[in-house]
mmCIF file of C-alpha atoms in Angstrom:
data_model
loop_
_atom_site.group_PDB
_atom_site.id
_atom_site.type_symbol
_atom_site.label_atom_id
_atom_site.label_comp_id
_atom_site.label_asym_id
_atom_site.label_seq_id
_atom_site.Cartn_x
_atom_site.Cartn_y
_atom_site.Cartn_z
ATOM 1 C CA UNK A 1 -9.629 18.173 -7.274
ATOM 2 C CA UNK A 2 -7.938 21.102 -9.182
ATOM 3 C CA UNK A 3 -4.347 20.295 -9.201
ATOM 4 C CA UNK A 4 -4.121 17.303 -8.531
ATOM 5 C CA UNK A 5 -1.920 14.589 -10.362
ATOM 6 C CA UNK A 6 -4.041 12.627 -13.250
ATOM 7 C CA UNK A 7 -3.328 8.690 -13.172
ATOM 8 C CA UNK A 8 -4.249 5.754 -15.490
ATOM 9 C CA UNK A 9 -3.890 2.275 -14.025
ATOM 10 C CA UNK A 10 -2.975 -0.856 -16.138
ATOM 11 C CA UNK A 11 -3.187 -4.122 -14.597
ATOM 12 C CA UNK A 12 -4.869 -7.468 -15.671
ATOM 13 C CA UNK A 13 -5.686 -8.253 -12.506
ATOM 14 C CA UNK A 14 -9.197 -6.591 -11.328
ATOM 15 C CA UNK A 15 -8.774 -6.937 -7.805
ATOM 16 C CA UNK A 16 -5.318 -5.917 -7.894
ATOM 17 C CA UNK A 17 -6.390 -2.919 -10.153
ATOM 18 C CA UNK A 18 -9.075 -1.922 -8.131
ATOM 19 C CA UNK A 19 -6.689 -1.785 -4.985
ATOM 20 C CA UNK A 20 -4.176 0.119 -6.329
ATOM 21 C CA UNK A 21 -6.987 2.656 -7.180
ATOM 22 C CA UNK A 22 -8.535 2.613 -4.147
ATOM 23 C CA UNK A 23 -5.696 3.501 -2.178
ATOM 24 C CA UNK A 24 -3.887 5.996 -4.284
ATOM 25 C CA UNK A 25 -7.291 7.471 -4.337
ATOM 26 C CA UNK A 26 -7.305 8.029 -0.351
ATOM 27 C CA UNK A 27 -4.483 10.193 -1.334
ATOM 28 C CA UNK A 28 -5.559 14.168 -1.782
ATOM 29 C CA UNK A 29 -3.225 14.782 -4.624
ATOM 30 C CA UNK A 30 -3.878 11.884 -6.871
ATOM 31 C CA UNK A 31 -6.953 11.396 -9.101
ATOM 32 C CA UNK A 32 -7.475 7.756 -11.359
ATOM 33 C CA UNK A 33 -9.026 9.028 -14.366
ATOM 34 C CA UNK A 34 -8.584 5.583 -15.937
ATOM 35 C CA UNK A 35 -8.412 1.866 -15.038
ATOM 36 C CA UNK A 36 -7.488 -0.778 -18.329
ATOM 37 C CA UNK A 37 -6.842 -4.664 -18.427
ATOM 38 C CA UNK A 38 -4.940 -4.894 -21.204
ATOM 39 C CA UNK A 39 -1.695 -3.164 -22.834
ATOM 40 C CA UNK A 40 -3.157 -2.289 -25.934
ATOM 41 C CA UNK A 41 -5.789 -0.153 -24.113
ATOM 42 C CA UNK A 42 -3.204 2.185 -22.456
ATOM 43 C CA UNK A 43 -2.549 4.898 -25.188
ATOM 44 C CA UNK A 44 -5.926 5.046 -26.181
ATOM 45 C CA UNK A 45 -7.133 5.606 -22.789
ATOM 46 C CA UNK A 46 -4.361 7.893 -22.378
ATOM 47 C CA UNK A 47 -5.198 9.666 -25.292
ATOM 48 C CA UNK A 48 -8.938 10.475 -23.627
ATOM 49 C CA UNK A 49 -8.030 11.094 -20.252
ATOM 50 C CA UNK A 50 -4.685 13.174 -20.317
ATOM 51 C CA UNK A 51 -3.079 11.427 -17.076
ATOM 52 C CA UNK A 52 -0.073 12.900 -15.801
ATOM 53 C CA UNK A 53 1.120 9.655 -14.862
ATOM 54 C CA UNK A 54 0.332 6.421 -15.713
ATOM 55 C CA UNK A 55 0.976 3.191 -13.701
ATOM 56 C CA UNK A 56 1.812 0.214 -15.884
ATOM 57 C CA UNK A 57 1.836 -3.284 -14.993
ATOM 58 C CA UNK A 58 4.460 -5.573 -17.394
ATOM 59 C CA UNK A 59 2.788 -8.623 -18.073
ATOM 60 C CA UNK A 60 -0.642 -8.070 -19.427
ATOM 61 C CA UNK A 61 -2.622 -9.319 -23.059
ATOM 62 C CA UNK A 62 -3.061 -7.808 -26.019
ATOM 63 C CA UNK A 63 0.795 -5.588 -25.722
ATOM 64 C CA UNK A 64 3.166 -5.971 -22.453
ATOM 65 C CA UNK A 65 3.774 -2.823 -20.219
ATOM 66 C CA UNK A 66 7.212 -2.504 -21.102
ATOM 67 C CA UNK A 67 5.806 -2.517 -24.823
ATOM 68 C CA UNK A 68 2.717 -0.006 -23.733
ATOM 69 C CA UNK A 69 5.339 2.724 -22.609
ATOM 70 C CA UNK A 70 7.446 2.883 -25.425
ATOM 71 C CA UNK A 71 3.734 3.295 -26.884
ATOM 72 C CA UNK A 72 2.963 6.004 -24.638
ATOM 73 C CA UNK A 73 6.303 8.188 -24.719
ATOM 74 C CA UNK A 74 4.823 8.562 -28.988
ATOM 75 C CA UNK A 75 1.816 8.950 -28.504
ATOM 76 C CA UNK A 76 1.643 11.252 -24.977
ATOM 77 C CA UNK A 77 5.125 12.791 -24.341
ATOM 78 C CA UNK A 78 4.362 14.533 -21.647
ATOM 79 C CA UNK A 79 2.783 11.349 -19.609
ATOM 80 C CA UNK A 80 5.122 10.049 -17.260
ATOM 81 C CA UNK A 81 5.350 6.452 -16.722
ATOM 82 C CA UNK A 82 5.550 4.081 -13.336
ATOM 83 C CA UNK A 83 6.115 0.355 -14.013
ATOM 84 C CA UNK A 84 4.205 -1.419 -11.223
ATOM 85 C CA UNK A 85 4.725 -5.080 -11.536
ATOM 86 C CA UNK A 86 5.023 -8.478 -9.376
ATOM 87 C CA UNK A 87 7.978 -9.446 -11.264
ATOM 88 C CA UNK A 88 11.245 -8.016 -9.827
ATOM 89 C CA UNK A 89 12.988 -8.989 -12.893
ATOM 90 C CA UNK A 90 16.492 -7.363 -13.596
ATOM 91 C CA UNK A 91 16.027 -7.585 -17.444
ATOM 92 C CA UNK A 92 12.543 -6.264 -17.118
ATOM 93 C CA UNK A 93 13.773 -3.162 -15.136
ATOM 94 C CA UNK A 94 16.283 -2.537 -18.007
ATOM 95 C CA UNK A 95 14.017 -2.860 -21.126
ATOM 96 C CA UNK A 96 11.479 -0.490 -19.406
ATOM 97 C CA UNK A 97 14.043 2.019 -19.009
ATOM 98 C CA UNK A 98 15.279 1.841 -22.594
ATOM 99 C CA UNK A 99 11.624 2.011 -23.276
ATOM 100 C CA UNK A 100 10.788 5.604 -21.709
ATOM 101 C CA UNK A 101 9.625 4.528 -18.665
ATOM 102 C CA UNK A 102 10.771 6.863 -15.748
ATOM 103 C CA UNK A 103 10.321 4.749 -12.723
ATOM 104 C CA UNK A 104 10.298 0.919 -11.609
ATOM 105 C CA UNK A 105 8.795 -0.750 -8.636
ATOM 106 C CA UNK A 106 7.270 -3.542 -6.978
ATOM 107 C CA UNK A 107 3.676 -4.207 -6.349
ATOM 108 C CA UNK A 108 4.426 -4.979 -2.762
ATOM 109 C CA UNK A 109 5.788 -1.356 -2.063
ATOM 110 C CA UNK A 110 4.000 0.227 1.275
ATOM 111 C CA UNK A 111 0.977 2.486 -0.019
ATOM 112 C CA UNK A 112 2.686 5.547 0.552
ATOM 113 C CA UNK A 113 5.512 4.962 -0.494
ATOM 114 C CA UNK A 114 4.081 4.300 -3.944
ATOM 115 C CA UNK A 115 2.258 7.212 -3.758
ATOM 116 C CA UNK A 116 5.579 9.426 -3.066
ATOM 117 C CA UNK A 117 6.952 7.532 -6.191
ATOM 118 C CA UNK A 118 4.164 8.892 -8.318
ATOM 119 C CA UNK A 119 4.576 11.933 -7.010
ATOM 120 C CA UNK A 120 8.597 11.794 -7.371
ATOM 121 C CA UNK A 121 8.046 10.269 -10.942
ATOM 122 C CA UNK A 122 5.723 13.464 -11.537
ATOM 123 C CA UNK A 123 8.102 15.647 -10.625
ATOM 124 C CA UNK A 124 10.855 14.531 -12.994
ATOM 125 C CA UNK A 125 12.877 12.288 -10.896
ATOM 126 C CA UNK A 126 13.614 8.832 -11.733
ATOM 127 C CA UNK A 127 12.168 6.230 -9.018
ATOM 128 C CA UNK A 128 13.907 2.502 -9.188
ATOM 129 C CA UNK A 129 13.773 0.218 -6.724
ATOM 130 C CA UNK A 130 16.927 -0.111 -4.900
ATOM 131 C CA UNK A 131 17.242 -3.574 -4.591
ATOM 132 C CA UNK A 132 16.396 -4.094 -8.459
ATOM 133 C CA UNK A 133 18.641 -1.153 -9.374
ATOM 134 C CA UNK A 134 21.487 -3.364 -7.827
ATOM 135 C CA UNK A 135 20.583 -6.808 -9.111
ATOM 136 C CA UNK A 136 20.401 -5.088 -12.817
ATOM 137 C CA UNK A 137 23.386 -3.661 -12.415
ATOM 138 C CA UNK A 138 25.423 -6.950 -11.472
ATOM 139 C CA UNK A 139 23.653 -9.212 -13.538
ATOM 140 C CA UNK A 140 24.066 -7.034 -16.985
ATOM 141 C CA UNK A 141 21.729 -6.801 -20.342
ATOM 142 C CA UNK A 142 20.782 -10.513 -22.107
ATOM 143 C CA UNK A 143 23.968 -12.530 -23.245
ATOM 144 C CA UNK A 144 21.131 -14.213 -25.816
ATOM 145 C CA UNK A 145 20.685 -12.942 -29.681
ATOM 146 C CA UNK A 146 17.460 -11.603 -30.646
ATOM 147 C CA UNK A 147 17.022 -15.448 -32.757
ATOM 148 C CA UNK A 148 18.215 -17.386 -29.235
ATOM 149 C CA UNK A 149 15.755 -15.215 -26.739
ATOM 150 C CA UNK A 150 13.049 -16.724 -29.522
ATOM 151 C CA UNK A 151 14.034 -19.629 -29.578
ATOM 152 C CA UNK A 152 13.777 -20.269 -26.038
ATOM 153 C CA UNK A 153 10.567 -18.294 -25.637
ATOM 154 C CA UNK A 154 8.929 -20.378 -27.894
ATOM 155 C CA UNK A 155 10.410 -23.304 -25.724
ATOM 156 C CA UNK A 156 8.590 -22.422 -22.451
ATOM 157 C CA UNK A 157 5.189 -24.349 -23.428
ATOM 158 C CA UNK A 158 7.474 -27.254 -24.233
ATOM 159 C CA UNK A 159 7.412 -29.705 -27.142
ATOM 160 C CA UNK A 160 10.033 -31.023 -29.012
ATOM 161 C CA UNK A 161 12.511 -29.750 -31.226
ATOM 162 C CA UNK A 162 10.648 -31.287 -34.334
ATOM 163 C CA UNK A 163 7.681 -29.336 -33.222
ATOM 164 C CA UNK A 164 9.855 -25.570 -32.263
ATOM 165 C CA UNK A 165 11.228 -26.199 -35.521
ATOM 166 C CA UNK A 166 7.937 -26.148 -37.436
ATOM 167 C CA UNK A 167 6.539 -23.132 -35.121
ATOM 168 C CA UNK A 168 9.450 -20.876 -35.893
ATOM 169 C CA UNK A 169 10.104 -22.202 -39.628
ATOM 170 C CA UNK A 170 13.842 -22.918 -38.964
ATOM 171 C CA UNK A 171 15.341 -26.474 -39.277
ATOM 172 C CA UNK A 172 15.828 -28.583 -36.673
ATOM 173 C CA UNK A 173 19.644 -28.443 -36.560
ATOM 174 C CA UNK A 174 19.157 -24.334 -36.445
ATOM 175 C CA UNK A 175 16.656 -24.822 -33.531
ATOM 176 C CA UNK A 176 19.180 -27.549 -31.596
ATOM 177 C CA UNK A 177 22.512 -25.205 -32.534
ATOM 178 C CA UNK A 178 20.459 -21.914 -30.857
ATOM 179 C CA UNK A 179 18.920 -23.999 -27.702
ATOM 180 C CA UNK A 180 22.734 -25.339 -27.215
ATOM 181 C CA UNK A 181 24.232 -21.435 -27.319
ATOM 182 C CA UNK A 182 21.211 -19.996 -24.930
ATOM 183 C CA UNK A 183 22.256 -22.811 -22.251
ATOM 184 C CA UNK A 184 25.716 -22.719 -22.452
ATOM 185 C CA UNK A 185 25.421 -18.630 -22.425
ATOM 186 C CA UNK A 186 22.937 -19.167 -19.156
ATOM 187 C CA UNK A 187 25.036 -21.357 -17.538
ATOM 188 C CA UNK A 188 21.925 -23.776 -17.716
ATOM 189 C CA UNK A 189 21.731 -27.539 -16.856
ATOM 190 C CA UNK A 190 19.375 -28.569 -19.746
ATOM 191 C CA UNK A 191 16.773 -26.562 -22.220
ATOM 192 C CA UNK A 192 14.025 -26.401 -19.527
ATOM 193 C CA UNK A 193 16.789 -24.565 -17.261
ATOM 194 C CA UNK A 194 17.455 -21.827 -19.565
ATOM 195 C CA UNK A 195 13.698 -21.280 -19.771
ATOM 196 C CA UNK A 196 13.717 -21.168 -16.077
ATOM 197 C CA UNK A 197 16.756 -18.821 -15.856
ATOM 198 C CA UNK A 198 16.389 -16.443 -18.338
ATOM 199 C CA UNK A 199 12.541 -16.763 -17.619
ATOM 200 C CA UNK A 200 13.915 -15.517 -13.688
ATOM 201 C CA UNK A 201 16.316 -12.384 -14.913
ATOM 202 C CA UNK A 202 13.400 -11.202 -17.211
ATOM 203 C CA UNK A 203 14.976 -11.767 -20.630
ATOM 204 C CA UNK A 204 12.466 -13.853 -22.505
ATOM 205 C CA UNK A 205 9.436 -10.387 -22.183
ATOM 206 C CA UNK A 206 8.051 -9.729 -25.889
#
């Protein structure tokens, strides 16, 4: 309809895709111009449809949401962007902010309340969940270095520290000196437990 507000959809997730569309869709101001699977598909998708908005889920293949809107504030300026993800991360709330995004919710937010969001978001307002809003703001940005957040990512399929070594050409004393920081800085019991904290407050995305 003529006026109405323009949205792309990115989400791996087919049915969950096709859900989100079909329900903002019952909605007589919104339009989905375009659905995607994969991050890398947003700005060119973007680029043939001219959304207004554009709905962004954070952890897909090929380029990660918070990744895809940083893409999307170059490439389309003037396309606002809702992160709509499953993970209530703090860290991931904070990176897509940095990143351009202008609003952050969770995929278990009432139908119309998402679709006020959009609607908010297309306005020019900022839309954050409250709840993540809070737990961002008391649990800060990353305490890890750019080399420990690597290190660690690289650590969440496991293996030892002979093998991490040899995937991220460092030595195996570099590998055991920056495992030993990113626990003690996560207050972690063990390697696996910094995976599983940092993992949990979103810090390990990229």
């Amino acid at each position: 309809m003529t006026g109405s507000i323009r949205l792309l959809l990115a989400d791996d997730q087919a049915l969950v895709r096709g859900a989100l569309a079909a329900l903002l869709s019952l909605e007589p101001d919104l339009t989905v111009v375009a659905e995607v699977s994969r991050g890398d598909e947003v700005v060119p998708a973007a680029l043939r449809t001219r959304p207004d908005v554009a709905l962004l889920d954070v952890e897909m293949p090929g380029m990660d949401g918070v990744a895809a809107a940083g893409a999307l504030r170059s490439a389309l300026p003037d396309c606002r962007v809702l992160v709509v993800t499953t993970f209530g991360r703090p860290g991931y709330l904070r990176r897509a902010m940095e990143a351009g995004a202008n609003g952050f919710v969770v995929k278990d937010t009432p139908a119309r309340q998402l679709a006020d969001a959009v609607r908010r978001v297309h306005a020019g307002l900022r839309v954050v969940d409250p709840t993540l809003a809070a737990e961002t703001l008391a649990t800060g940005s990353s305490p890890l270095t750019e080399r420990e957040t690597e290190v660690l990512r690289t650590a969440r399929g496991g293996g030892t520290v002979a093998e991490l070594a040899a995937t991220l050409h460092l030595s195996e004393g570099t590998v055991r000196n920056h495992l030993s920081s990113a626990i003690g800085k996560t207050g972690a019991r063990n390697r696996a437990d910094a995976v599983r904290l940092a993992e949990a407050n979103g810090w390990l995305l990229g």
